[in-house]
Coordinates of C-alpha atoms and ligand atoms in Angstrom, one line a residue:
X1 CA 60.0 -77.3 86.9
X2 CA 57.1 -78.0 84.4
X3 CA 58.7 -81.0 83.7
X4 CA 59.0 -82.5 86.8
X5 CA 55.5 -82.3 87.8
X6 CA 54.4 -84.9 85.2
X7 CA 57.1 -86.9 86.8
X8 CA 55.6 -86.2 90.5
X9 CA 51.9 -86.6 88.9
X10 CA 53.0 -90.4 88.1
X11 CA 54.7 -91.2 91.3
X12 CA 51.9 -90.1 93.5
X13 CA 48.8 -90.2 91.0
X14 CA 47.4 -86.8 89.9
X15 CA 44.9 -86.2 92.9
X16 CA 48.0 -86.1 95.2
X17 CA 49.9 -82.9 93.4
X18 CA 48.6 -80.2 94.6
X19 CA 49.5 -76.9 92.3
X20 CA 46.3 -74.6 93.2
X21 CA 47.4 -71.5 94.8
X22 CA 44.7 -71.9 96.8
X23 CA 44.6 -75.5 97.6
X24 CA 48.6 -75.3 98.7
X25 CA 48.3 -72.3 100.7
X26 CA 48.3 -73.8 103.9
X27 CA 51.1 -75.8 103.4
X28 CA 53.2 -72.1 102.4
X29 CA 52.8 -70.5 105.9
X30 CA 53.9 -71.5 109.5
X31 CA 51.9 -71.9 112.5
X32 CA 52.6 -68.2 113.8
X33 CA 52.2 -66.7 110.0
X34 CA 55.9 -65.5 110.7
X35 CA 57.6 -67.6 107.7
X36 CA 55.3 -67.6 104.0
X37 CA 56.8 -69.3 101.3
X38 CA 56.1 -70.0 97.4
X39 CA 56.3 -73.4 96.0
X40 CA 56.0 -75.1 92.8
X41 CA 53.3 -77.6 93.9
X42 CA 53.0 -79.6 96.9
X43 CA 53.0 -83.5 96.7
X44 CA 51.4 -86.2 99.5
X45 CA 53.4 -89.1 98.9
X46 CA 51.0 -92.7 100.3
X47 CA 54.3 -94.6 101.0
X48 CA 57.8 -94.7 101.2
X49 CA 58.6 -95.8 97.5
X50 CA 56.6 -92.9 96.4
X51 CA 58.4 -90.8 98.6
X52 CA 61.9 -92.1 96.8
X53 CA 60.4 -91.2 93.5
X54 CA 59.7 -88.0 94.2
X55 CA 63.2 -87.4 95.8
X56 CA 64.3 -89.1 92.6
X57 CA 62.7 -87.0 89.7
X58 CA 63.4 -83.6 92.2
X59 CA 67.0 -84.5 92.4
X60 CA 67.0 -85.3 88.7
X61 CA 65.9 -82.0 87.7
X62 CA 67.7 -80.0 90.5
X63 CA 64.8 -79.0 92.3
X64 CA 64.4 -78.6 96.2
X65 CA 62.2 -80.7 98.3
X66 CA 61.1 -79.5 101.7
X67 CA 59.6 -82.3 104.4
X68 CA 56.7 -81.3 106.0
X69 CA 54.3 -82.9 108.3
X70 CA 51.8 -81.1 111.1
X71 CA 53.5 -77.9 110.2
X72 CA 53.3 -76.6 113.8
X73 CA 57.2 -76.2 113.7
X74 CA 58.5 -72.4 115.4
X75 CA 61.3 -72.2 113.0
X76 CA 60.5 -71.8 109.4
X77 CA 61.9 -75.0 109.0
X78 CA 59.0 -76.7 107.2
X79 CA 58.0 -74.1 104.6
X80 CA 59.9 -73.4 101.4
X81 CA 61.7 -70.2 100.2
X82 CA 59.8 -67.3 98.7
X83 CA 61.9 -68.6 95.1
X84 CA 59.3 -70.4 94.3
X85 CA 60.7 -73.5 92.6
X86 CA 61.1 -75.9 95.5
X87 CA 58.6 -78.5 96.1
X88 CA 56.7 -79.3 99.5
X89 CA 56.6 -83.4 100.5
X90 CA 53.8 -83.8 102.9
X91 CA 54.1 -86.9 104.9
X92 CA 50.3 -86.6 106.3
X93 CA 49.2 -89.6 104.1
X94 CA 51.5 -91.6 105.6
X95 CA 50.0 -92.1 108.7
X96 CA 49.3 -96.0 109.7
X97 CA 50.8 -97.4 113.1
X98 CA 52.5 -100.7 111.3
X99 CA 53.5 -102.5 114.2
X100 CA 52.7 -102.5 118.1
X101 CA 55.1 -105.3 120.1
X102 CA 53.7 -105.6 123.4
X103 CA 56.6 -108.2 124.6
X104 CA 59.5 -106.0 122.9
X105 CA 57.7 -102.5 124.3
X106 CA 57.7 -101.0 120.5
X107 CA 55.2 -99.3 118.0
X108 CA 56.2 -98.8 114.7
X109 CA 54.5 -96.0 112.8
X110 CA 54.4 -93.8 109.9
X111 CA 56.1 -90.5 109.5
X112 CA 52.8 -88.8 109.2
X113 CA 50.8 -90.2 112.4
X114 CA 50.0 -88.0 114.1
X115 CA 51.5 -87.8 117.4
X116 CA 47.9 -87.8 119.6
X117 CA 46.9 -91.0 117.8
X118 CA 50.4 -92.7 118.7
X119 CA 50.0 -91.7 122.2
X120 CA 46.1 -92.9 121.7
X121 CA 47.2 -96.3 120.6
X122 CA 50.2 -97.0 123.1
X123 CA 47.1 -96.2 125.4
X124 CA 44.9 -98.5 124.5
X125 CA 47.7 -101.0 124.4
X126 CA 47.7 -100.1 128.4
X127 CA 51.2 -98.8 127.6
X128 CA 52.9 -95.6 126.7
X129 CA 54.0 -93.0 124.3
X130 CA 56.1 -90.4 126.8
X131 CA 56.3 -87.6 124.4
X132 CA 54.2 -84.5 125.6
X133 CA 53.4 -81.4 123.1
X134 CA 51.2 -79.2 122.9
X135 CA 50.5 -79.5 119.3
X136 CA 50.3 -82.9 119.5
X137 CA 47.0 -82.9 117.9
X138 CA 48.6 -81.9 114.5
X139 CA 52.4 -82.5 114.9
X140 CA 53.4 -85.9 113.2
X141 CA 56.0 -88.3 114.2
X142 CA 58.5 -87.3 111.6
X143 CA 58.1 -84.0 112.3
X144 CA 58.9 -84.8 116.3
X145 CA 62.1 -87.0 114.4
X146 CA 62.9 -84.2 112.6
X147 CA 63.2 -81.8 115.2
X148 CA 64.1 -83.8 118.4
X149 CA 61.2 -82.4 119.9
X150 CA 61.1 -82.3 123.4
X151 CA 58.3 -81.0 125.4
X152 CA 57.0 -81.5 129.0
X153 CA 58.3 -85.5 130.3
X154 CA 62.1 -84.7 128.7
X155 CA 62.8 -85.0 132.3
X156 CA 61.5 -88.4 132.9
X157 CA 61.6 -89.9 129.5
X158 CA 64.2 -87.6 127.3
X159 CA 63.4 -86.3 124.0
X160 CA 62.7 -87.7 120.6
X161 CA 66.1 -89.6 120.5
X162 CA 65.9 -91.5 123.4
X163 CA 62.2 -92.0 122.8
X164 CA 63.6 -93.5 118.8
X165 CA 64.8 -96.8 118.8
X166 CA 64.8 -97.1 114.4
X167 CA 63.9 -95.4 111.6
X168 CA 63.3 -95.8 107.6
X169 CA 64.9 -92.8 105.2
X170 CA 64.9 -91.9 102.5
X171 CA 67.7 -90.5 101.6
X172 CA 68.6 -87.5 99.2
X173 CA 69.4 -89.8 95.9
X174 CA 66.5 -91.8 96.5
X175 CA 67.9 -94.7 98.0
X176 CA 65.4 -96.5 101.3
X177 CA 67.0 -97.1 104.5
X178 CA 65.2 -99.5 106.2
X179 CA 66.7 -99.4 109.8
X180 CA 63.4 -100.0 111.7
X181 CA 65.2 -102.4 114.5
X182 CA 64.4 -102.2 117.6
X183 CA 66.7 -103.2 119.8
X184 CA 67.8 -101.6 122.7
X185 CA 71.4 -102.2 121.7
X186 CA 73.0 -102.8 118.8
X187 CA 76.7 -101.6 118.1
X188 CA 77.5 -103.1 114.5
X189 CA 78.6 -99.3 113.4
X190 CA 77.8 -95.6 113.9
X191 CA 74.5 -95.1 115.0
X192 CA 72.9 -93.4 111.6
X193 CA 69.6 -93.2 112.7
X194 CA 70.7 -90.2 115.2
X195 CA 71.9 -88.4 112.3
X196 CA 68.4 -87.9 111.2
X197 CA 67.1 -87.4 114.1
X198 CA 67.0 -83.1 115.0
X199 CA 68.4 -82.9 111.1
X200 CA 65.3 -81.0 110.2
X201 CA 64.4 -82.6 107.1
X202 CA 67.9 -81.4 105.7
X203 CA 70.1 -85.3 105.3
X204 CA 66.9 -87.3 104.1
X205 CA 62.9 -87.6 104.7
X206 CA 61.8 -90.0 107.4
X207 CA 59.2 -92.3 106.3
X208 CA 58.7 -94.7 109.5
X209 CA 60.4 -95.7 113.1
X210 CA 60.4 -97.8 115.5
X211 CA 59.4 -95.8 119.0
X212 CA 59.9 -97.1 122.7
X213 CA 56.7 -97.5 124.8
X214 CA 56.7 -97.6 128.7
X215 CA 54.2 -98.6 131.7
X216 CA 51.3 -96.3 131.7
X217 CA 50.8 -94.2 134.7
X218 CA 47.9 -95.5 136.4
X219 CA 48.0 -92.8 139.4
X220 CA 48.8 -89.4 139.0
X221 CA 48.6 -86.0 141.1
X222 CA 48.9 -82.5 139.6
X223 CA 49.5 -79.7 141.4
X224 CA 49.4 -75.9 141.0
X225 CA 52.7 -73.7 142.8
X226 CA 52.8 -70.2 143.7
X227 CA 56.4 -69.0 144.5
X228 CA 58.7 -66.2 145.4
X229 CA 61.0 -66.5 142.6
X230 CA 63.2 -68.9 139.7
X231 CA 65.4 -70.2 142.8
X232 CA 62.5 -71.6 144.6
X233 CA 61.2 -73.4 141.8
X234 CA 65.1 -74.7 141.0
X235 CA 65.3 -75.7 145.1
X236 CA 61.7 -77.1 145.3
X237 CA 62.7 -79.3 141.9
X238 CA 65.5 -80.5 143.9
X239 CA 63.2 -81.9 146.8
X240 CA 60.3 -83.9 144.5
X241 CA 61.0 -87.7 144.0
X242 CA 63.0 -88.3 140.6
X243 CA 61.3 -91.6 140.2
X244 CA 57.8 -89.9 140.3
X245 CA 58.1 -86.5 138.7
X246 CA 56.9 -86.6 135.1
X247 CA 56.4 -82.5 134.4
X248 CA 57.8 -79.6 136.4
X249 CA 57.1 -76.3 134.4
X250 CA 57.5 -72.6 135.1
X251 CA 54.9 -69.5 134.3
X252 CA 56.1 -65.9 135.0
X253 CA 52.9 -64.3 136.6
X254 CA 53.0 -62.3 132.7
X255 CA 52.5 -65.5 131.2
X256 CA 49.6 -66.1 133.5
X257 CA 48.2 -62.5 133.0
X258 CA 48.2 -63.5 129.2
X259 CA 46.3 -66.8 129.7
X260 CA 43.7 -65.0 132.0
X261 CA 43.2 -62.4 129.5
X262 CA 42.5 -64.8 126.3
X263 CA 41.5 -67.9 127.5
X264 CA 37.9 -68.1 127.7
X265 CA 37.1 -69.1 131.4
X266 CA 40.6 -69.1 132.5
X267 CA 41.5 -68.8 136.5
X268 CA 44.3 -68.2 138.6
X269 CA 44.2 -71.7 140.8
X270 CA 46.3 -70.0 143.6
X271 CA 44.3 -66.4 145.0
X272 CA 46.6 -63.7 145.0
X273 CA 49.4 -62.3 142.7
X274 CA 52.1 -64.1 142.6
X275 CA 55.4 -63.4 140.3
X276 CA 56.2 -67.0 139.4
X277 CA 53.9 -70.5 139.1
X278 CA 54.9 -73.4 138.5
X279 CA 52.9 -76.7 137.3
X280 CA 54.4 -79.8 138.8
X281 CA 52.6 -83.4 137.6
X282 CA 54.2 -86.7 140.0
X283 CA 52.7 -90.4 138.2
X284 CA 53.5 -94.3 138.7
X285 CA 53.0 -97.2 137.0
X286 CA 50.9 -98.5 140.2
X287 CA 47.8 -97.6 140.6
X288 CA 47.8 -97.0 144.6
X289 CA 50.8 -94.8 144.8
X290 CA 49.4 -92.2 147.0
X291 CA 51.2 -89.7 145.4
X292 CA 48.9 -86.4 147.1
X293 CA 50.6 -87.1 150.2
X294 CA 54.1 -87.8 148.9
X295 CA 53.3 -84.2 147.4
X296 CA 51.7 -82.5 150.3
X297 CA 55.1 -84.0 152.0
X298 CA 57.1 -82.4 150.2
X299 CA 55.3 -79.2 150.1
X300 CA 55.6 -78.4 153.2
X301 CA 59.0 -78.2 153.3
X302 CA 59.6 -76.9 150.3
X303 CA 59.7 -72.4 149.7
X304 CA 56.0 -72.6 147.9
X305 CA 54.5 -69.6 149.3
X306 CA 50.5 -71.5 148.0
X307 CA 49.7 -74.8 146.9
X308 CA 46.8 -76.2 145.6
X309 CA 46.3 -80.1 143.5
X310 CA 43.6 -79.8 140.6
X311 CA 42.5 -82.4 137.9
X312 CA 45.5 -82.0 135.5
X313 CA 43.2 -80.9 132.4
X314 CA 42.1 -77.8 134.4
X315 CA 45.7 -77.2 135.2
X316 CA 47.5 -78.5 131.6
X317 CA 44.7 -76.2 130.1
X318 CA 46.3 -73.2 131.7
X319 CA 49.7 -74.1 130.8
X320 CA 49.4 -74.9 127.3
X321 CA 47.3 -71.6 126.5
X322 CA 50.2 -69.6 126.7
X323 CA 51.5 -70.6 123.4
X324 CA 48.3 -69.7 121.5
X325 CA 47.8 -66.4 124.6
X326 CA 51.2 -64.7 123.0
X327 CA 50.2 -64.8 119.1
X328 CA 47.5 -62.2 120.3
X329 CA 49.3 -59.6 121.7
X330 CA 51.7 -58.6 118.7
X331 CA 54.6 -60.7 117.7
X332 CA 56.5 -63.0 120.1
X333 CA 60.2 -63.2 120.1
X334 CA 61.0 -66.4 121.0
X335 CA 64.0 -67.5 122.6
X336 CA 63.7 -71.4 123.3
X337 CA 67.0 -71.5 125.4
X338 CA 68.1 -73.8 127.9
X339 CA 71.0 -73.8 130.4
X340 CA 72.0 -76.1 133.8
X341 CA 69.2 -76.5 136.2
X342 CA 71.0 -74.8 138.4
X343 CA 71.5 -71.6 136.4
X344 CA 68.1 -71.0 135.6
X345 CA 67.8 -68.1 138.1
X346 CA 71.0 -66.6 137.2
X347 CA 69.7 -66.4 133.7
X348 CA 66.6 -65.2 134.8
X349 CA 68.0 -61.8 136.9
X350 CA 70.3 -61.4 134.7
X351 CA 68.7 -61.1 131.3
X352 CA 65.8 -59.6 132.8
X353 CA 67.1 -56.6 134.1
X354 CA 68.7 -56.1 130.6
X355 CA 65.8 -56.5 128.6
X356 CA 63.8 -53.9 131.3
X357 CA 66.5 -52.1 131.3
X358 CA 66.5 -52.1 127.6
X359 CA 62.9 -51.6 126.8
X360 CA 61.0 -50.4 129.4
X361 CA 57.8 -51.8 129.8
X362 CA 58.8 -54.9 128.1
X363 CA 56.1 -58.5 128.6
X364 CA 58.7 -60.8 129.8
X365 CA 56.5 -63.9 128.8
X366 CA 58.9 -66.7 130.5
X367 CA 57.4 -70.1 130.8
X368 CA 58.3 -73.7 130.0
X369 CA 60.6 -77.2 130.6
X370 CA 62.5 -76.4 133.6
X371 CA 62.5 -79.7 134.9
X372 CA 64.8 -79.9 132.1
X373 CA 66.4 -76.7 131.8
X374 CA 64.7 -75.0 128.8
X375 CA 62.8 -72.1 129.2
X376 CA 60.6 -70.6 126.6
X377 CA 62.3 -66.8 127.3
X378 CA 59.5 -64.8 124.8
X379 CA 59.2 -61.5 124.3
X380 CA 56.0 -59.0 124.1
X381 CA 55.9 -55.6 123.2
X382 CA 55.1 -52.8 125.8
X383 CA 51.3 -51.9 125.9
X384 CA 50.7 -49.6 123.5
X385 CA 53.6 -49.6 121.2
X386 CA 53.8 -50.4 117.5
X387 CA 54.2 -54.1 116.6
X388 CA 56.7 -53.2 114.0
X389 CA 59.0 -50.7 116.0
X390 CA 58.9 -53.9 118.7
X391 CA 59.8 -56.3 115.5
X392 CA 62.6 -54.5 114.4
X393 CA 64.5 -55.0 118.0
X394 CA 64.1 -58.9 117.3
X395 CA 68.2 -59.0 116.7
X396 CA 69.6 -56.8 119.2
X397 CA 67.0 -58.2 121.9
X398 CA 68.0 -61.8 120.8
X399 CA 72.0 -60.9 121.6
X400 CA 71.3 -59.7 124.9
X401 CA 69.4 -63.2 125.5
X402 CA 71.5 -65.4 124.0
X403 CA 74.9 -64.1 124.9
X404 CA 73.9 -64.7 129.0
X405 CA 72.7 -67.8 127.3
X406 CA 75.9 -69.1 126.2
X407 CA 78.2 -67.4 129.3
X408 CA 76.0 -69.8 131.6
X409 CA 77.1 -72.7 129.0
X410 CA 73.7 -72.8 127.4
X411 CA 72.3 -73.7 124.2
X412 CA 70.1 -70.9 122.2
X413 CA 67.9 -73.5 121.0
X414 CA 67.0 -76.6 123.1
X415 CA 63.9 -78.5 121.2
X416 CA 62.5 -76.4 118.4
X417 CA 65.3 -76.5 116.2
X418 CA 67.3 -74.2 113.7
X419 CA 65.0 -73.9 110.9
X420 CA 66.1 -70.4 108.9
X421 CA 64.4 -68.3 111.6
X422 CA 68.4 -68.9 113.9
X423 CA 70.4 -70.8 111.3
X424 CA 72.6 -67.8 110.8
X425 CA 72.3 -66.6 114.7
X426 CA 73.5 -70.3 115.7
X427 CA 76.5 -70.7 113.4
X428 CA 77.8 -67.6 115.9
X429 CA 77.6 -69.6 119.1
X430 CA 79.0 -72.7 117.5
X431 CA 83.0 -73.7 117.2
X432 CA 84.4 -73.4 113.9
X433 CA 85.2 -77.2 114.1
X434 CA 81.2 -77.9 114.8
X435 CA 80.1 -75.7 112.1
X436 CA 82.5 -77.5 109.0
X437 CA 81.6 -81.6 110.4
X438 CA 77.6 -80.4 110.0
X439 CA 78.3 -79.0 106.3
X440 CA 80.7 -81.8 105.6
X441 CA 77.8 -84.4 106.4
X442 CA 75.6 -82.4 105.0
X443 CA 77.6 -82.2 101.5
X444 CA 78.2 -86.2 101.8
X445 CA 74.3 -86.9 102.0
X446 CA 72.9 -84.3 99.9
X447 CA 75.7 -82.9 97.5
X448 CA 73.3 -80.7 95.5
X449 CA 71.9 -78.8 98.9
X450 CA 68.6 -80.2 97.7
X451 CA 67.4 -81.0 101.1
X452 CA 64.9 -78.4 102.6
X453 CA 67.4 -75.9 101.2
X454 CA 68.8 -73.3 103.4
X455 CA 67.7 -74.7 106.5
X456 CA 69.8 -75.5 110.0
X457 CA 73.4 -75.0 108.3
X458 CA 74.7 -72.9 105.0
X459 CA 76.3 -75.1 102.7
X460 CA 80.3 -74.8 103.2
X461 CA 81.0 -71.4 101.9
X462 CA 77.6 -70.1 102.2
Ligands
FAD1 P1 56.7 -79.7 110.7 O1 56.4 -78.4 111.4 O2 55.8 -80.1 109.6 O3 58.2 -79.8 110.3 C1 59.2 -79.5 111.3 C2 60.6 -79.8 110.7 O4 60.8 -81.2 110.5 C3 60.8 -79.1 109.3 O5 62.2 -78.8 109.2 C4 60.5 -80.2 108.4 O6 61.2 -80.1 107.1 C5 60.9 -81.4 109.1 N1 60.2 -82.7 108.8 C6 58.8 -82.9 109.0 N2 58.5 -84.1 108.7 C7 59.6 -84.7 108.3 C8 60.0 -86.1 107.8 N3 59.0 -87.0 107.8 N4 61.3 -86.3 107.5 C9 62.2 -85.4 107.6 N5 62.0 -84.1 108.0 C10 60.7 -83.8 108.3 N6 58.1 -78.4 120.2 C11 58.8 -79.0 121.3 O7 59.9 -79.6 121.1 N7 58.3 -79.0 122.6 C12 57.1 -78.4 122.9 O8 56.7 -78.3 124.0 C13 56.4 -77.8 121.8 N8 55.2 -77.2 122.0 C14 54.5 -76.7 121.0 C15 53.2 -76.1 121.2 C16 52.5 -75.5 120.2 C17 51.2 -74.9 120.4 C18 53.1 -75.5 118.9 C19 52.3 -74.8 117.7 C20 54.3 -76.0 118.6 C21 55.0 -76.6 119.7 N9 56.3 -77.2 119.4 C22 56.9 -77.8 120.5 C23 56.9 -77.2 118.1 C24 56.4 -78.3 117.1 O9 55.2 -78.8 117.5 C25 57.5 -79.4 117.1 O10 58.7 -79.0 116.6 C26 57.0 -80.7 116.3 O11 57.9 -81.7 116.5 C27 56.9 -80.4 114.8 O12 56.2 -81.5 114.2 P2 55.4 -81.3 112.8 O13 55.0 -82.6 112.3 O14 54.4 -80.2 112.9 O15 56.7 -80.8 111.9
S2G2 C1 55.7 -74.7 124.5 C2 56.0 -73.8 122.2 C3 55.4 -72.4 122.2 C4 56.3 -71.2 122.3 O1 54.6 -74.3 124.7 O2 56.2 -75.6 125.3 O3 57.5 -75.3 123.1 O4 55.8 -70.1 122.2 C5 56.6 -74.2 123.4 O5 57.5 -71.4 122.5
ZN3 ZN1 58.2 -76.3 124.8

């Protein structure tokens, strides 16, 4: 590998190779400290012919390169192998907003913007950038490519690929594809750019796109739900105005109980214990939409048993603290499943009583997307029981999850990806046909398997 690094040194100039233990640390360990890797240095690319150097000199000398940009992925799937000899391609250099096309409703940007400043720009356009995370402070916009992230407007505005209208790769063998287009239609072929996007860094590295924007919302009205169960929250979803709803999300009352207990200042906005909470957010692009009463409307014929509208940062605050709330009561298993709407309470009973049945005294921490179908189903261990003896249940717990997942016609992972962390548990939920056209593509683009190696699917016969 020592002789590649001279190679990287001259593509991206010496200060941008980063070999220090210490310096590349960071880059070697994912967001939750679940996935720590080693790597032969880390390089930070300024543009996209850099980028196809490095891709070059790595595929020259057979050694794996692994995308990475905010590194607030769940999956593993942007740090390297504990081997030691693959090299980590940060995109956070690569972070100017090219292009913003008022008349055509685009903004072209950089793989390694950051997805706050995107949505900060669109702003100040007066338009919009829909997608909603809550990392978005450090995840980038390749990263969001990479993964097909989804998050809380999916149901409005769709995930990364509808949000994508064309993108610039660099592909495996160093070769740029510049299809940064964007046009709303365009059938002159297959539609490559939707092979990158969800590929997890694994068929090329994204180096810009071309993003839709929309109308800002310039009235909004957040409100806070208490409710009897999964099947009011499915039939109160059914009553809210489709044009208007932008976020419906469901809390089990122990994902509340972790937020109240590790969230400085946090409060319950309904009095009362309730088992289930749901945030639901209705905006338009006029400003006098009187959306409250459309709400309060609604409401009142709906099964809430407590209702009550707060500024949405009060209310966004609670909802996005679980994420950071589970990290501090022992390890998380995370199932980030998603099944139809309508099945969501069916999944619910059903894997619920298995898991309590399972392990009694089990944190059902159940929160997330349902306006979408995807739930976050995430497991914490019973008070007062070894983090290890819970960790070693990860795969049999995962089994009983994801096999009611896919008996209601789910998917076991519906916006975080494949990464390693399920790359072997997906291959046994997908047909044999799926599995050998992902490692057939997979072999066309990047023969060697230098692409984030091991990630999303085994090469065929792996
Ligand atoms: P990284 O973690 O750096 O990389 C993720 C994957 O993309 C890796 O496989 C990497 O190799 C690849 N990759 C990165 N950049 C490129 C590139 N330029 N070209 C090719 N491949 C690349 N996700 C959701 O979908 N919805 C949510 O609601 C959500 N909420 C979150 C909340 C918190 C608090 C956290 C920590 C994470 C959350 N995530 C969510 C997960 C994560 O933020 C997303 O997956 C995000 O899209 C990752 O972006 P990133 O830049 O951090 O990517
Ligand atoms: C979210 C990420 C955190 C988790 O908060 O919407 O996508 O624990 C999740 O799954
Ligand atoms: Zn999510």
């Amino acid at each position: 590998v020592t002789g590649v690094l001279a190679e990287l040194a001259a593509a991206v100039g010496p200060a941008n190779l980063v070999t220090d233990p210490d310096l590349m640390r960071g880059y070697l360990v994912d967001w939750r400290g679940a996935h720590v890797g080693r790597a032969a240095a880390v390089v930070r690319p300024g543009g996209t012919e850099e980028v196809a150097a490095v891709l070059r000199a790595c595929r020259a000398a057979g050694v794996g390169v692994v995308p990475q940009g905010g590194n607030t992925g769940l999956c593993g799937g942007a740090v390297p192998s504990a081997d030691g000899g693959e090299v980590v391609l940060s995109t956070t250099r690569m972070r100017r907003i090219r292009e913003l096309d008022r008349e055509n409703r685009t903004i072209t940007v950089e793989a390694g913007a950051v997805l706050a400043a995107v949505r900060e720009a669109a702003g100040a356009a007066g338009l919009m950038f829909p997608l909603s995370l809550g990392s978005e402070g450090s995840c980038t916009i390749g990263g969001n490519l990479a993964t097909n992230a989804g998050g809380a407007a999916v149901l409005r505005y769709g995930t990364m690929r509808e949000l994508t209208l064309g993108l610039e790769v660099v592909l495996p063998d160093g070769r740029v594809w510049s299809g940064l287009r964007g046009l709303r239609k365009d059938n002159t072929g297959y539609d490559l750019k939707q092979l990158f996007v969800g590929a997890e860094g694994t068929l090329g590295v994204i180096t810009a796109a071309v993003l839709r924007l929309f109308p800002a919302a310039r009235s909004r009205v957040t409100a806070w739900v208490a409710l009897p169960d999964p099947a009011a929250a499915v039939e109160l979803l059914g009553l809210l105005p489709e044009d208007r709803l932008s976020c419906f999300e469901l809390m089990s009352a122990e994902s509340l109980d972790l937020v109240l207990a590790h969230v400085p200042g946090a409060r319950s906005p309904v009095p009362g214990r309730w088992p289930w909470h749901a945030l639901v957010e209705l905006t338009d692009s006029r400003p006098e939409a009187a959306l409250a009463e459309v709400l309060a409307t609604v409401l009142e014929r709906s099964p809430v048993a407590d209702a009550v509208v707060a500024p949405g940062r009060v209310l966004w605050a609670l909802r996005e603290g679980v994420a950071e709330a589970q990290n501090k009561e022992g390890p998380s298993l995370k199932h980030d499943v998603t099944v139809p709407i309508g099945r969501i309470p069916e999944f619910v009973s059903r894997t619920d009583t298995a898991l309590r049945a399972a392990v009694p005294g089990i944190r059902i921490v159940s929160y997330g997307h349902v306006g979408d179908g995807n739930l976050h189903y995430n497991l914490t261990k019973p008070r007062g029981t070894a983090d290890d003896e819970f960790a070693a249940r990860a795969e049999a717990l995962a089994t009983v999850v994801y096999d009611i997942v896919a008996a209601l016609d789910g998917s076991i992972s519906a916006e975080h990806g494949v990464g390693v962390a399920k790359r072997d548990v997906v291959a046994g939920y997908k047909p044999a046909v799926e599995l050998a056209m992902m490692r057939e593509i997979k072999a066309l683009f990047d023969p060697g398997g230098l692409m984030n190696p091991g990630k999303v699917v085994f090469p065929a016969g792996g």
